[in-house]
Amino acid sequence: MVTAAQPLSPATDPARRLPAVRHLGPNWYACVMGTAIVGTAGAALPWQASGLRAVCTAVWALSLALLAILLVARSLHWRHHRDQARAQLLDPTAAPFYGCLSMALLAVGGGALTVGRDWLGTPAAVALDAVLFTVGTVVGLAAAVAVPYLMAVRHRTAPEQASPVWLLPLVAPMVSAAVGPLLVPHLPAGQPRETLLLACVALFGVSLLATLVTLPLIFGRLLTGGPLPLALTPSLFLVLGPLGQSTTAVGKFADVAPDVVPAPYAEGFEVLAVLYGVPVMGFALLWLCLAAAHVVRARREGMGFSMTWWSFTFPVGTCVTGAEALARHTGLAVYDGLSVVLYAGLVTAWAVAAAHTVRGLVSGALLAGPRPAPAAPRSATARTR
């Protein structure tokens, strides 16, 4: 005799254990990245309004709290919904977002020394940054290898599926390169400082060369395959990440090099900051205009809010810090003005994305699973007489 299957209890059914975190993907770390960059970029603006630094420090503290909450929530996700976590790793649209974990750790760590030290004190800020930088760099290098490997052997992606999201695991080492120099002055003089600086230069090369071989695929897909789907259109802003972050990185190298490496190399870093940063920032501005035009088009066609809107924050923030670096090393007021204009856009984008995210969390829409496909209608037969 066949007996009916007994329904799974909450203790045995993975979908019923902590359902709020079942569909919590690694893309949520973009909230941390976007929040942290608002604080760190604002603190380095050339024109400081009264109270701006205190506000930037408070925003950084918010990013630290968000990071802690998401680390716990993602741990629960892996513990109770391992099937879903593995499915995300094998999903070519979700796996690249594992690079966001590294960048969230690095962004908060860099902010600890940039603005967090005002509240934490320098020793605690250095310790926090050292831990987050180390873990974030290791995670970023792992993602930069593992995600392209999975794409090659498991995901089976086609050229027409090329997306700016592919850059996420590749740009993570560039974030390490940009925030690592902040720790250099806190190391003993001599080889420890030089080793960390040159390690950051190596990370710069890892990310830059990987980006250079990937970006043509994305640009070619955009020109030959037509616009991206509406929901993915904001991801075009992700291309700004390696551009702005690399400009920031070479500026940071030049900032610390005089006390770390011999004079010829220190001068070389100063030259690199300008000769590399100026043309790359120019291309970043071109891409910003192109991406904005696509977003305006998508919005007119009905693009609604999704978590991809956080792409408007961190990548733009890296362009702010890149413009600030060029302002320091060229002395040109035009870069001061550019950084302020870009920062105004960053704050606006962050406010819009944060408001929609809070609304989606309150309603439960952002944590809900994908909607099931509608069932096919039953075929009907008519009896003829």
PDB file of C-alpha atoms in Angstrom, residues 114-245:
ATOM      1  CA  THR A 114      40.284  57.700   6.928  1.00  0.00           C
ATOM      2  CA  VAL A 115      37.482  58.818   9.275  1.00  0.00           C
ATOM      3  CA  GLY A 116      36.854  56.089  11.848  1.00  0.00           C
ATOM      4  CA  ARG A 117      39.951  56.987  13.816  1.00  0.00           C
ATOM      5  CA  ASP A 118      38.168  60.157  14.932  1.00  0.00           C
ATOM      6  CA  TRP A 119      35.908  58.011  17.102  1.00  0.00           C
ATOM      7  CA  LEU A 120      37.952  54.829  17.572  1.00  0.00           C
ATOM      8  CA  GLY A 121      41.385  56.346  18.101  1.00  0.00           C
ATOM      9  CA  THR A 122      44.346  55.622  15.852  1.00  0.00           C
ATOM     10  CA  PRO A 123      45.527  52.334  17.471  1.00  0.00           C
ATOM     11  CA  ALA A 124      42.071  50.737  17.278  1.00  0.00           C
ATOM     12  CA  ALA A 125      41.535  52.046  13.742  1.00  0.00           C
ATOM     13  CA  VAL A 126      44.865  50.599  12.594  1.00  0.00           C
ATOM     14  CA  ALA A 127      44.050  47.233  14.167  1.00  0.00           C
ATOM     15  CA  LEU A 128      40.585  47.137  12.585  1.00  0.00           C
ATOM     16  CA  ASP A 129      41.919  48.115   9.178  1.00  0.00           C
ATOM     17  CA  ALA A 130      44.743  45.567   9.386  1.00  0.00           C
ATOM     18  CA  VAL A 131      42.284  42.744  10.047  1.00  0.00           C
ATOM     19  CA  LEU A 132      39.763  43.795   7.404  1.00  0.00           C
ATOM     20  CA  PHE A 133      42.485  44.504   4.837  1.00  0.00           C
ATOM     21  CA  THR A 134      44.088  41.105   5.351  1.00  0.00           C
ATOM     22  CA  VAL A 135      40.845  39.138   5.230  1.00  0.00           C
ATOM     23  CA  GLY A 136      39.432  41.234   2.396  1.00  0.00           C
ATOM     24  CA  THR A 137      42.565  40.797   0.280  1.00  0.00           C
ATOM     25  CA  VAL A 138      42.617  37.026   0.760  1.00  0.00           C
ATOM     26  CA  VAL A 139      38.901  36.767  -0.068  1.00  0.00           C
ATOM     27  CA  GLY A 140      39.343  39.054  -3.071  1.00  0.00           C
ATOM     28  CA  LEU A 141      42.218  37.035  -4.537  1.00  0.00           C
ATOM     29  CA  ALA A 142      40.254  33.816  -3.976  1.00  0.00           C
ATOM     30  CA  ALA A 143      37.235  35.294  -5.773  1.00  0.00           C
ATOM     31  CA  ALA A 144      39.405  36.595  -8.618  1.00  0.00           C
ATOM     32  CA  VAL A 145      40.551  33.020  -9.271  1.00  0.00           C
ATOM     33  CA  ALA A 146      37.522  30.940  -8.278  1.00  0.00           C
ATOM     34  CA  VAL A 147      34.780  32.865 -10.097  1.00  0.00           C
ATOM     35  CA  PRO A 148      36.497  32.930 -13.535  1.00  0.00           C
ATOM     36  CA  TYR A 149      37.336  29.242 -13.025  1.00  0.00           C
ATOM     37  CA  LEU A 150      33.689  28.402 -12.348  1.00  0.00           C
ATOM     38  CA  MET A 151      32.641  30.475 -15.347  1.00  0.00           C
ATOM     39  CA  ALA A 152      35.029  28.484 -17.525  1.00  0.00           C
ATOM     40  CA  VAL A 153      34.279  24.946 -16.343  1.00  0.00           C
ATOM     41  CA  ARG A 154      30.765  25.043 -14.873  1.00  0.00           C
ATOM     42  CA  HIS A 155      28.751  28.066 -15.949  1.00  0.00           C
ATOM     43  CA  ARG A 156      29.059  27.683 -19.720  1.00  0.00           C
ATOM     44  CA  THR A 157      28.371  31.326 -20.503  1.00  0.00           C
ATOM     45  CA  ALA A 158      27.965  32.574 -24.069  1.00  0.00           C
ATOM     46  CA  PRO A 159      29.499  35.794 -25.480  1.00  0.00           C
ATOM     47  CA  GLU A 160      26.077  37.427 -25.669  1.00  0.00           C
ATOM     48  CA  GLN A 161      25.767  36.962 -21.890  1.00  0.00           C
ATOM     49  CA  ALA A 162      28.753  39.212 -21.166  1.00  0.00           C
ATOM     50  CA  SER A 163      27.863  41.612 -18.387  1.00  0.00           C
ATOM     51  CA  PRO A 164      29.614  44.315 -16.332  1.00  0.00           C
ATOM     52  CA  VAL A 165      28.899  42.086 -13.334  1.00  0.00           C
ATOM     53  CA  TRP A 166      31.809  39.947 -14.530  1.00  0.00           C
ATOM     54  CA  LEU A 167      34.162  42.702 -13.342  1.00  0.00           C
ATOM     55  CA  LEU A 168      33.161  42.396  -9.664  1.00  0.00           C
ATOM     56  CA  PRO A 169      35.593  39.635  -8.620  1.00  0.00           C
ATOM     57  CA  LEU A 170      38.343  41.167 -10.775  1.00  0.00           C
ATOM     58  CA  VAL A 171      38.182  44.664  -9.288  1.00  0.00           C
ATOM     59  CA  ALA A 172      38.452  43.430  -5.681  1.00  0.00           C
ATOM     60  CA  PRO A 173      42.303  43.286  -5.761  1.00  0.00           C
ATOM     61  CA  MET A 174      42.280  46.876  -7.052  1.00  0.00           C
ATOM     62  CA  VAL A 175      40.390  47.948  -3.932  1.00  0.00           C
ATOM     63  CA  SER A 176      43.130  46.269  -1.872  1.00  0.00           C
ATOM     64  CA  ALA A 177      45.716  48.199  -3.877  1.00  0.00           C
ATOM     65  CA  ALA A 178      43.925  51.474  -3.145  1.00  0.00           C
ATOM     66  CA  VAL A 179      43.401  51.031   0.608  1.00  0.00           C
ATOM     67  CA  GLY A 180      46.602  49.144   1.426  1.00  0.00           C
ATOM     68  CA  PRO A 181      48.861  52.245   1.304  1.00  0.00           C
ATOM     69  CA  LEU A 182      46.927  53.675   4.258  1.00  0.00           C
ATOM     70  CA  LEU A 183      48.605  51.041   6.445  1.00  0.00           C
ATOM     71  CA  VAL A 184      52.128  51.636   5.100  1.00  0.00           C
ATOM     72  CA  PRO A 185      53.051  54.526   7.478  1.00  0.00           C
ATOM     73  CA  HIS A 186      52.003  52.408  10.462  1.00  0.00           C
ATOM     74  CA  LEU A 187      54.543  49.673   9.695  1.00  0.00           C
ATOM     75  CA  PRO A 188      58.213  49.740  10.770  1.00  0.00           C
ATOM     76  CA  ALA A 189      60.423  51.694   8.379  1.00  0.00           C
ATOM     77  CA  GLY A 190      62.414  49.741   5.840  1.00  0.00           C
ATOM     78  CA  GLN A 191      61.437  46.439   4.280  1.00  0.00           C
ATOM     79  CA  PRO A 192      58.001  46.063   5.956  1.00  0.00           C
ATOM     80  CA  ARG A 193      56.787  49.329   4.423  1.00  0.00           C
ATOM     81  CA  GLU A 194      58.366  48.667   1.046  1.00  0.00           C
ATOM     82  CA  THR A 195      56.993  45.130   0.951  1.00  0.00           C
ATOM     83  CA  LEU A 196      53.417  46.272   1.578  1.00  0.00           C
ATOM     84  CA  LEU A 197      53.674  49.091  -0.962  1.00  0.00           C
ATOM     85  CA  LEU A 198      55.011  46.816  -3.689  1.00  0.00           C
ATOM     86  CA  ALA A 199      52.429  44.158  -2.784  1.00  0.00           C
ATOM     87  CA  CYS A 200      49.752  46.797  -3.422  1.00  0.00           C
ATOM     88  CA  VAL A 201      51.380  47.585  -6.771  1.00  0.00           C
ATOM     89  CA  ALA A 202      51.235  43.873  -7.617  1.00  0.00           C
ATOM     90  CA  LEU A 203      47.535  43.769  -6.677  1.00  0.00           C
ATOM     91  CA  PHE A 204      47.055  46.801  -8.921  1.00  0.00           C
ATOM     92  CA  GLY A 205      48.570  44.815 -11.802  1.00  0.00           C
ATOM     93  CA  VAL A 206      46.464  41.721 -11.088  1.00  0.00           C
ATOM     94  CA  SER A 207      43.234  43.671 -11.302  1.00  0.00           C
ATOM     95  CA  LEU A 208      44.239  46.014 -14.128  1.00  0.00           C
ATOM     96  CA  LEU A 209      45.333  43.277 -16.533  1.00  0.00           C
ATOM     97  CA  ALA A 210      42.319  41.098 -15.717  1.00  0.00           C
ATOM     98  CA  THR A 211      40.048  44.081 -16.367  1.00  0.00           C
ATOM     99  CA  LEU A 212      41.769  44.886 -19.662  1.00  0.00           C
ATOM    100  CA  VAL A 213      41.031  41.412 -21.037  1.00  0.00           C
ATOM    101  CA  THR A 214      37.426  41.428 -19.806  1.00  0.00           C
ATOM    102  CA  LEU A 215      36.243  44.943 -20.625  1.00  0.00           C
ATOM    103  CA  PRO A 216      36.386  44.428 -24.430  1.00  0.00           C
ATOM    104  CA  LEU A 217      33.945  41.518 -24.069  1.00  0.00           C
ATOM    105  CA  ILE A 218      31.507  43.776 -22.222  1.00  0.00           C
ATOM    106  CA  PHE A 219      31.886  46.685 -24.628  1.00  0.00           C
ATOM    107  CA  GLY A 220      31.577  44.382 -27.638  1.00  0.00           C
ATOM    108  CA  ARG A 221      28.436  42.784 -26.209  1.00  0.00           C
ATOM    109  CA  LEU A 222      26.916  46.224 -25.663  1.00  0.00           C
ATOM    110  CA  LEU A 223      27.626  47.392 -29.218  1.00  0.00           C
ATOM    111  CA  THR A 224      26.640  44.217 -31.052  1.00  0.00           C
ATOM    112  CA  GLY A 225      23.992  42.699 -28.785  1.00  0.00           C
ATOM    113  CA  GLY A 226      21.920  45.760 -28.032  1.00  0.00           C
ATOM    114  CA  PRO A 227      21.036  47.308 -24.660  1.00  0.00           C
ATOM    115  CA  LEU A 228      21.145  45.227 -21.498  1.00  0.00           C
ATOM    116  CA  PRO A 229      17.872  44.020 -19.943  1.00  0.00           C
ATOM    117  CA  LEU A 230      16.195  46.811 -18.010  1.00  0.00           C
ATOM    118  CA  ALA A 231      16.992  45.411 -14.565  1.00  0.00           C
ATOM    119  CA  LEU A 232      20.684  45.007 -15.465  1.00  0.00           C
ATOM    120  CA  THR A 233      21.143  48.444 -17.028  1.00  0.00           C
ATOM    121  CA  PRO A 234      22.458  50.073 -13.798  1.00  0.00           C
ATOM    122  CA  SER A 235      25.277  47.503 -13.799  1.00  0.00           C
ATOM    123  CA  LEU A 236      26.904  49.516 -16.592  1.00  0.00           C
ATOM    124  CA  PHE A 237      28.126  51.815 -13.818  1.00  0.00           C
ATOM    125  CA  LEU A 238      30.252  48.929 -12.496  1.00  0.00           C
ATOM    126  CA  VAL A 239      32.778  49.630 -15.249  1.00  0.00           C
ATOM    127  CA  LEU A 240      33.625  52.855 -13.416  1.00  0.00           C
ATOM    128  CA  GLY A 241      34.907  50.790 -10.471  1.00  0.00           C
ATOM    129  CA  PRO A 242      38.257  49.632 -11.891  1.00  0.00           C
ATOM    130  CA  LEU A 243      38.745  52.984 -13.635  1.00  0.00           C
ATOM    131  CA  GLY A 244      38.198  55.199 -10.605  1.00  0.00           C
ATOM    132  CA  GLN A 245      39.792  52.778  -8.159  1.00  0.00           C
TER     133      GLN A 245
END
